[in-house]
XYZ file of N, CA and C in Angstrom:
642
model
N 15.818 -10.489 -0.462
C 14.480 -10.803 0.165
C 14.328 -9.893 1.426
N 13.155 -9.195 1.509
C 12.897 -8.377 2.629
C 12.692 -9.119 3.937
N 13.362 -8.703 5.058
C 13.246 -9.380 6.235
C 11.772 -9.279 6.815
N 11.346 -10.357 7.514
C 10.063 -10.321 8.082
C 10.012 -9.429 9.277
N 9.047 -8.534 9.482
C 9.066 -7.638 10.621
C 8.825 -8.455 11.987
N 9.510 -8.067 13.046
C 9.379 -8.765 14.328
C 7.903 -8.876 14.763
N 7.093 -7.810 14.520
C 5.744 -7.833 14.966
C 4.804 -8.739 14.268
N 5.377 -9.451 13.190
C 4.433 -10.356 12.440
C 5.184 -11.713 12.280
N 5.460 -12.419 13.339
C 6.092 -13.700 13.180
C 5.054 -14.674 12.507
N 5.661 -15.751 11.953
C 4.770 -16.744 11.351
C 3.783 -17.352 12.334
N 2.585 -17.779 11.880
C 1.633 -18.413 12.786
C 2.203 -19.685 13.288
N 2.151 -19.971 14.578
C 2.744 -21.207 15.078
C 2.090 -22.437 14.589
N 2.817 -23.521 14.489
C 2.194 -24.727 14.013
C 1.236 -25.304 15.059
N 0.198 -25.914 14.441
C -0.841 -26.550 15.384
C -1.528 -27.697 14.611
N -1.907 -28.845 15.293
C -2.555 -29.881 14.509
C -3.793 -29.488 13.780
N -4.422 -28.359 14.188
C -5.711 -27.957 13.498
C -5.416 -27.000 12.331
N -4.157 -26.463 12.184
C -3.848 -25.476 11.303
C -3.129 -26.071 10.134
N -3.561 -25.836 8.840
C -2.937 -26.340 7.627
C -2.592 -25.126 6.803
N -1.486 -24.553 6.885
C -1.114 -23.287 6.165
C -0.827 -23.554 4.717
N -1.298 -22.565 3.859
C -0.968 -22.598 2.476
C 0.054 -21.486 2.065
N -0.275 -20.220 2.620
C 0.749 -19.129 2.387
C 0.505 -18.097 3.422
N 1.546 -17.310 3.608
C 1.504 -16.231 4.707
C 2.358 -15.066 4.282
N 1.709 -13.991 3.962
C 2.409 -12.750 3.423
C 2.151 -11.569 4.291
N 3.210 -10.838 4.626
C 3.093 -9.620 5.365
C 2.917 -8.451 4.335
N 1.707 -7.827 4.223
C 1.441 -6.918 3.235
C 1.578 -5.502 3.744
N 1.687 -5.309 5.054
C 1.893 -3.960 5.674
C 2.681 -4.169 6.843
N 3.706 -3.265 7.124
C 4.533 -3.413 8.309
C 4.768 -2.100 8.919
N 3.665 -1.301 9.053
C 3.771 0.000 9.779
C 3.740 -0.246 11.316
N 3.075 0.647 12.006
C 3.108 0.521 13.444
C 2.504 -0.843 13.884
N 1.480 -1.340 13.133
C 0.953 -2.692 13.351
C 0.993 -3.403 12.011
N 1.580 -4.610 12.008
C 1.653 -5.351 10.732
C 0.328 -5.925 10.373
N 0.146 -6.184 9.037
C -1.009 -6.829 8.462
C -0.587 -7.971 7.612
N -1.080 -9.205 7.908
C -0.789 -10.415 7.138
C -1.937 -10.820 6.387
N -1.770 -11.421 5.244
C -2.726 -12.179 4.445
C -2.370 -13.621 4.508
N -3.178 -14.415 5.165
C -2.911 -15.839 5.325
C -3.913 -16.699 4.660
N -3.420 -17.628 3.856
C -4.277 -18.547 3.227
C -4.059 -19.921 3.848
N -5.163 -20.535 4.351
C -4.992 -21.717 5.164
C -6.274 -22.525 5.105
N -6.138 -23.726 5.580
C -7.297 -24.595 5.918
C -7.183 -24.932 7.429
N -8.259 -25.343 7.965
C -8.227 -25.872 9.366
C -8.841 -27.231 9.331
N -8.456 -28.030 10.293
C -9.063 -29.424 10.443
C -10.347 -29.404 11.147
N -11.320 -29.959 10.318
C -12.684 -29.949 10.852
C -12.883 -31.002 11.926
N -13.998 -31.013 12.639
C -14.185 -31.947 13.733
C -14.206 -33.321 13.329
N -14.416 -33.684 12.067
C -14.328 -35.016 11.629
C -12.971 -35.451 11.018
N -11.985 -34.500 11.206
C -10.674 -34.742 10.682
C -10.315 -34.260 9.354
N -11.397 -33.905 8.526
C -11.146 -33.522 7.137
C -10.721 -32.042 7.038
N -9.967 -31.620 6.042
C -9.628 -30.190 5.949
C -10.825 -29.284 5.456
N -10.865 -28.065 5.912
C -11.884 -27.127 5.588
C -11.582 -26.692 4.114
N -12.530 -25.845 3.631
C -12.252 -25.165 2.349
C -11.098 -24.205 2.576
N -10.380 -23.799 1.464
C -9.299 -22.937 1.576
C -9.885 -21.541 1.981
N -9.285 -20.901 3.005
C -9.732 -19.658 3.573
C -8.578 -18.590 3.311
N -9.012 -17.411 3.105
C -8.073 -16.300 3.093
C -8.459 -15.287 4.141
N -7.579 -15.059 5.122
C -7.855 -14.127 6.209
C -6.839 -12.969 6.214
N -7.353 -11.830 6.484
C -6.454 -10.642 6.813
C -6.402 -10.618 8.346
N -5.098 -10.609 8.839
C -4.863 -10.657 10.250
C -4.039 -9.495 10.699
N -4.475 -8.715 11.602
C -3.867 -7.503 12.146
C -3.126 -7.933 13.402
N -1.738 -7.668 13.382
C -0.901 -8.062 14.424
C -0.622 -6.947 15.377
N -1.331 -6.881 16.545
C -1.115 -5.827 17.542
C -0.420 -6.326 18.721
N -0.256 -7.638 18.969
C 0.525 -8.140 20.073
C -0.279 -8.116 21.360
N 0.343 -7.794 22.498
C -0.289 -7.900 23.770
C -0.514 -6.387 24.322
N -1.561 -6.301 25.145
C -1.822 -5.006 25.740
C -2.231 -5.271 27.196
N -2.444 -4.159 27.897
C -2.878 -4.160 29.347
C -3.859 -3.110 29.604
N -4.838 -3.449 30.511
C -5.744 -2.518 30.963
C -5.759 -2.535 32.504
N -5.916 -1.411 33.138
C -6.021 -1.390 34.648
C -7.044 -0.330 35.134
N -7.953 -0.888 35.963
C -8.992 -0.017 36.507
C -8.619 0.452 37.894
N -8.344 1.660 38.141
C -8.079 2.214 39.511
C -9.282 2.169 40.382
N -9.159 1.678 41.553
C -10.246 1.598 42.454
C -9.806 2.022 43.820
N -10.621 2.868 44.471
C -10.351 3.415 45.825
C -11.245 2.689 46.748
N -10.723 1.599 47.538
C -11.685 0.859 48.386
C -12.169 1.614 49.622
N -11.545 2.767 49.985
C -11.949 3.466 51.094
C -13.176 4.437 50.785
N -13.227 4.842 49.562
C -14.364 5.715 49.174
C -15.356 5.019 48.249
N -14.967 3.932 47.624
C -15.788 3.247 46.692
C -15.822 3.994 45.354
N -14.709 4.695 45.010
C -14.680 5.386 43.750
C -13.723 4.661 42.742
N -14.010 4.967 41.435
C -13.111 4.396 40.361
C -12.584 5.624 39.517
N -11.543 5.410 38.848
C -11.093 6.410 37.857
C -11.167 5.934 36.476
N -11.809 6.648 35.624
C -11.888 6.283 34.168
C -11.271 7.478 33.423
N -11.108 7.274 32.072
C -10.630 8.280 31.180
C -11.532 8.484 30.024
N -11.471 9.623 29.407
C -12.083 9.895 28.134
C -10.966 10.330 27.159
N -11.102 9.775 25.957
C -10.134 10.231 24.940
C -10.772 10.052 23.534
N -10.316 10.796 22.586
C -10.775 10.725 21.162
C -10.318 9.497 20.549
N -11.226 8.768 19.912
C -10.981 7.576 19.252
C -11.561 7.600 17.727
N -10.636 7.690 16.748
C -11.106 7.756 15.344
C -11.865 6.586 14.948
N -11.445 5.326 15.244
C -12.204 4.264 14.811
C -13.664 4.189 15.386
N -13.893 4.747 16.567
C -15.203 4.785 17.158
C -16.043 5.720 16.273
N -15.463 6.889 15.824
C -16.217 7.777 14.978
C -16.554 7.137 13.657
N -15.576 6.341 13.112
C -15.794 5.696 11.853
C -16.949 4.650 11.973
N -17.118 4.075 13.139
C -18.109 3.082 13.348
C -19.534 3.729 13.673
N -19.548 5.074 13.734
C -20.819 5.694 14.048
C -21.104 5.901 15.477
N -19.995 5.707 16.229
C -20.090 5.926 17.762
C -19.603 7.347 18.128
N -19.909 7.723 19.370
C -19.421 8.957 19.855
C -17.838 8.782 20.023
N -17.043 9.682 19.422
C -15.602 9.496 19.415
C -14.953 9.718 20.790
N -15.523 10.478 21.728
C -14.917 10.597 22.941
C -15.362 9.400 23.851
N -14.526 8.365 23.903
C -14.829 7.055 24.530
C -14.520 7.142 26.035
N -15.268 6.558 26.870
C -14.984 6.463 28.228
C -14.329 4.999 28.409
N -13.125 5.061 28.960
C -12.251 3.883 28.967
C -11.573 3.810 30.358
N -10.858 2.606 30.517
C -9.879 2.489 31.621
C -8.470 2.792 31.027
N -7.556 3.176 31.897
C -6.177 3.381 31.324
C -5.669 2.032 30.761
N -5.067 2.130 29.593
C -4.614 0.953 28.857
C -3.490 1.255 27.911
N -2.757 0.226 27.464
C -1.735 0.493 26.605
C -1.104 -0.834 26.005
N -0.215 -0.727 25.104
C 0.436 -1.921 24.545
C 1.724 -2.285 25.329
N 2.072 -3.492 25.342
C 3.250 -3.976 25.936
C 4.450 -3.869 25.013
N 5.602 -3.402 25.545
C 6.830 -3.487 24.834
C 7.331 -4.908 24.791
N 8.206 -5.327 23.892
C 8.686 -6.691 23.872
C 9.274 -7.067 25.145
N 8.814 -8.132 25.775
C 9.300 -8.656 27.016
C 8.899 -7.939 28.277
N 8.057 -6.998 28.143
C 7.630 -6.196 29.288
C 6.637 -6.881 30.159
N 6.804 -6.737 31.471
C 5.816 -7.321 32.399
C 4.531 -6.666 32.388
N 3.391 -7.412 32.210
C 2.125 -6.785 32.061
C 1.718 -5.913 33.237
N 1.964 -6.374 34.456
C 1.649 -5.620 35.692
C 2.311 -4.316 35.741
N 3.663 -4.307 35.459
C 4.445 -3.098 35.398
C 3.993 -2.172 34.373
N 3.594 -2.681 33.206
C 3.075 -1.876 32.116
C 1.712 -1.242 32.534
N 0.906 -2.010 33.255
C -0.430 -1.412 33.727
C -0.218 -0.309 34.707
N 0.733 -0.443 35.610
C 1.002 0.689 36.581
C 1.518 1.933 35.752
N 2.386 1.620 34.768
C 2.950 2.768 33.984
C 1.775 3.531 33.275
N 0.848 2.816 32.681
C -0.190 3.452 31.919
C -1.084 4.257 32.802
N -1.373 3.756 34.039
C -2.257 4.455 34.933
C -1.490 5.865 35.331
N -0.297 5.764 35.620
C 0.502 6.984 35.952
C 0.428 7.944 34.776
N 0.692 7.516 33.555
C 0.742 8.371 32.411
C -0.606 8.987 32.071
N -1.676 8.173 32.183
C -2.992 8.611 31.752
C -3.855 9.232 32.731
N -3.514 9.024 34.053
C -4.377 9.662 35.123
C -3.530 10.369 36.127
N -2.289 10.112 36.262
C -1.575 10.714 37.396
C -1.569 10.012 38.685
N -2.458 9.012 38.819
C -2.582 8.233 39.965
C -1.533 7.025 40.012
N -1.210 6.538 41.130
C -0.181 5.482 41.147
C -0.699 4.311 41.985
N -1.168 3.182 41.374
C -1.652 2.026 42.199
C -0.562 1.474 43.039
N -0.910 1.168 44.361
C 0.092 0.589 45.261
C -0.091 -0.881 45.464
N -1.235 -1.375 44.861
C -1.567 -2.770 45.011
C -2.440 -3.142 43.881
N -2.180 -4.274 43.214
C -3.011 -4.705 42.015
C -3.398 -6.186 42.204
N -4.486 -6.446 41.510
C -5.050 -7.889 41.429
C -5.308 -8.111 39.907
N -4.937 -9.246 39.478
C -5.178 -9.659 38.014
C -6.641 -10.048 37.864
N -7.246 -9.540 36.820
C -8.609 -9.963 36.515
C -8.628 -11.200 35.571
N -7.731 -11.115 34.570
C -7.663 -12.229 33.611
C -6.934 -11.780 32.317
N -6.916 -12.642 31.369
C -6.368 -12.398 29.957
C -7.473 -12.749 29.032
N -7.708 -11.848 28.054
C -8.804 -12.047 27.150
C -8.343 -11.536 25.700
N -8.918 -12.257 24.704
C -8.818 -11.797 23.317
C -9.834 -10.739 23.070
N -9.561 -9.735 22.262
C -10.516 -8.667 21.984
C -11.195 -8.886 20.617
N -10.436 -9.315 19.622
C -11.047 -9.368 18.229
C -10.412 -10.638 17.597
N -10.724 -11.743 18.122
C -10.054 -13.056 17.725
C -10.521 -13.354 16.242
N -11.476 -12.661 15.697
C -11.882 -12.966 14.341
C -10.966 -12.306 13.300
N -10.077 -11.470 13.715
C -9.185 -10.775 12.757
C -7.870 -10.136 13.343
N -7.695 -10.215 14.643
C -6.550 -9.575 15.330
C -6.033 -10.551 16.376
N -4.678 -10.439 16.534
C -4.056 -11.335 17.523
C -3.933 -10.668 18.971
N -4.533 -9.477 19.118
C -4.339 -8.807 20.429
C -4.868 -9.465 21.606
N -4.014 -9.711 22.549
C -4.342 -10.375 23.866
C -4.151 -9.363 24.949
N -5.219 -9.045 25.809
C -5.165 -8.034 26.808
C -5.041 -8.666 28.141
N -4.214 -8.124 29.003
C -4.024 -8.454 30.415
C -4.879 -7.419 31.244
N -5.824 -7.896 32.032
C -6.738 -7.086 32.776
C -6.375 -7.106 34.248
N -6.322 -5.838 34.851
C -6.015 -5.666 36.241
C -6.973 -4.733 36.869
N -7.045 -4.757 38.239
C -7.677 -3.743 39.024
C -6.597 -3.267 40.030
N -6.501 -1.971 40.299
C -5.423 -1.441 41.182
C -6.001 -0.580 42.276
N -5.358 -0.645 43.472
C -5.769 0.163 44.589
C -5.133 1.573 44.431
N -5.942 2.586 44.535
C -5.485 3.991 44.316
C -6.395 4.884 45.205
N -5.811 5.555 46.149
C -6.550 6.681 46.776
C -6.974 7.682 45.767
N -8.303 8.038 45.621
C -8.808 8.956 44.577
C -9.430 10.102 45.172
N -9.340 11.248 44.454
C -9.916 12.533 44.960
C -11.455 12.565 44.810
N -12.067 13.672 45.202
C -13.498 13.821 45.123
C -13.971 13.561 43.643
N -15.232 13.016 43.511
C -15.743 12.731 42.168
C -15.776 14.006 41.311
N -15.533 13.788 39.972
C -15.606 14.826 39.070
C -14.452 14.703 38.052
N -14.265 15.796 37.215
C -13.144 15.857 36.313
C -11.912 16.119 37.048
N -10.980 15.238 36.955
C -9.723 15.389 37.765
C -8.515 15.774 36.822
N -8.821 16.619 35.816
C -7.783 17.213 35.015
C -7.567 16.325 33.731
N -6.571 16.721 33.025
C -6.141 15.977 31.769
C -4.716 15.509 31.832
N -4.471 14.409 31.205
C -3.152 13.800 31.241
C -2.835 13.361 29.841
N -1.860 12.359 29.681
C -1.463 11.799 28.464
C -0.062 12.269 27.996
N 0.547 11.533 27.112
C 1.860 11.837 26.574
C 1.739 12.746 25.380
N 2.288 13.964 25.507
C 2.251 14.906 24.410
C 3.049 14.419 23.224
N 4.132 13.576 23.557
C 4.972 13.084 22.450
C 4.101 12.136 21.588
N 3.053 11.556 22.052
C 2.175 10.673 21.309
C 0.937 11.340 20.880
N 0.757 12.677 21.061
C -0.414 13.401 20.749
C -1.626 12.974 21.513
N -1.366 12.511 22.738
C -2.381 11.946 23.608
C -2.895 12.889 24.568
N -4.270 12.964 24.695
C -4.860 13.704 25.808
C -6.022 12.927 26.356
N -5.895 12.637 27.675
C -6.899 11.896 28.423
C -7.518 12.721 29.496
N -8.829 12.784 29.455
C -9.594 13.506 30.585
C -9.865 12.493 31.665
N -9.443 12.834 32.845
C -9.589 11.868 33.934
C -10.891 12.122 34.747
N -11.656 11.075 34.801
C -12.956 11.168 35.515
C -12.937 10.281 36.784
N -13.271 10.823 37.882
C -13.395 10.113 39.156
C -14.938 9.930 39.428
N -15.356 8.752 39.644
C -16.787 8.460 39.806
C -16.931 7.472 40.976
N -18.096 7.617 41.718
C -18.495 6.496 42.531
C -18.706 5.309 41.739
N -18.342 4.099 42.262
C -18.518 2.882 41.463
C -19.951 2.698 41.069
N -20.922 3.071 41.917
C -22.326 2.829 41.609
C -22.758 3.759 40.398
N -22.161 4.926 40.310
C -22.456 5.729 39.201
C -21.857 5.218 37.823
N -20.633 4.689 37.939
C -20.100 4.133 36.774
C -20.857 2.887 36.292
N -21.294 2.098 37.226
C -22.151 0.843 36.884
C -23.441 1.277 36.262
N -24.008 2.368 36.780
C -25.323 2.875 36.232
C -25.108 3.371 34.825
N -23.951 4.085 34.545
C -23.629 4.514 33.216
C -23.502 3.334 32.260
N -22.810 2.266 32.777
C -22.666 1.066 31.950
C -24.031 0.457 31.648
N -24.943 0.366 32.603
C -26.245 -0.225 32.412
C -27.054 0.559 31.414
N -26.829 1.914 31.315
C -27.534 2.803 30.360
C -26.929 2.843 29.056
N -25.807 2.086 28.810
C -25.208 2.038 27.569
C -24.309 3.238 27.199
N -23.885 4.016 28.225
C -23.062 5.157 28.151
C -21.586 4.886 28.044
N -21.223 3.654 28.485
C -19.802 3.211 28.444
C -19.830 2.100 27.297
N -19.240 2.386 26.235
C -19.288 1.568 25.032
C -17.991 0.733 24.828
N -17.003 0.959 25.713
C -15.702 0.332 25.484
C -15.749 -1.057 26.267
N -15.294 -2.073 25.590
C -15.460 -3.489 26.060
C -14.505 -3.700 27.256
N -13.273 -3.097 27.210
C -12.355 -3.390 28.310
C -12.851 -2.680 29.594
N -13.381 -1.464 29.475
C -13.953 -0.796 30.690
C -15.078 -1.539 31.253
N -16.005 -2.054 30.225
C -17.208 -2.760 30.715
C -16.848 -4.026 31.438
N -15.797 -4.753 30.943
C -15.408 -6.055 31.604
C -14.851 -5.751 33.025
N -13.954 -4.647 33.062
C -13.358 -4.366 34.285
C -14.422 -3.964 35.334
N -15.407 -3.147 34.944
C -16.451 -2.676 35.829
C -17.329 -3.850 36.363
N -17.656 -4.703 35.424
C -18.508 -5.820 35.823
C -17.744 -6.806 36.817
N -16.447 -6.911 36.543
C -15.672 -7.788 37.470
C -15.679 -7.094 38.777
N -15.466 -5.785 38.810
C -15.437 -5.070 40.109
C -16.679 -5.034 40.840
N -17.837 -5.023 40.042
C -19.102 -5.074 40.703
C -19.220 -6.365 41.589
N -18.695 -7.479 41.002
C -18.811 -8.714 41.813
C -17.727 -8.732 42.927
N -16.494 -8.202 42.669
C -15.446 -8.391 43.621
C -15.229 -7.223 44.526
N -15.921 -6.088 44.458
C -15.620 -4.867 45.253
C -15.799 -5.219 46.750
N -16.800 -5.996 47.176
C -16.893 -6.242 48.589
C -15.635 -6.949 49.124
N -15.201 -7.934 48.451
C -13.968 -8.671 48.836
C -12.778 -7.734 48.868
N -12.536 -6.992 47.691
C -11.457 -6.150 47.635
C -11.393 -5.041 48.680
N -12.627 -4.483 48.976
C -12.744 -3.459 50.034
C -12.166 -3.994 51.351
N -12.655 -5.261 51.652
C -12.318 -5.810 52.953
C -10.811 -6.075 52.942
N -10.255 -6.615 51.846
C -8.824 -7.018 51.874
C -7.877 -5.772 51.830
N -8.324 -4.810 50.977
C -7.466 -3.680 50.682
C -7.494 -2.562 51.752
N -8.513 -2.671 52.663
C -8.550 -1.659 53.716
C -8.185 -2.253 55.046
N -7.874 -3.535 55.123
C -7.547 -4.081 56.407
C -6.131 -3.622 56.884
N -6.061 -3.371 58.139
C -4.747 -2.873 58.716
C -3.901 -4.053 58.970
């Protein structure tokens, strides 16, 4: 019998979950499961039998670099094949982000991703929250952070990324007001970047006061 891949553990037991079968049909970089189940409805009766495909991506982290002294943020652009498949512009504007290794601390992973994808190094971070991205078909849970980084003048701040992963990220430094205006115009289509920027729009005055205090 083929061993179950570590990235696709069985769905945990829960009073609302009535499993019928659980098969791992793909175990590449990300595992894919076919799960047949029922769930307990609000009146206690079982639902109809459902068959769901579930993509197992695990946990990830995203971190928005913010310069409280100049009011600037750092974003990245990179090519995204699924965006092109969805009819979107494939060069997506995003925040630095990545997946967690098994047992890795999310804050440490966020700092690592910022260094790899922008070259900047946050010296102080604040957690925004934890959110599911595609709960209708994927188990990915993202840890969101904002980090303090002294940033250069606005504009293209070079390219970064890990060559070993075929990654190239274009680093963009923008005034926060400009990034928010781009978001309002629909030019930032990435949900993690949108959530980070909207959080910062609310919290920037507080962070600026706290992070620039001597």
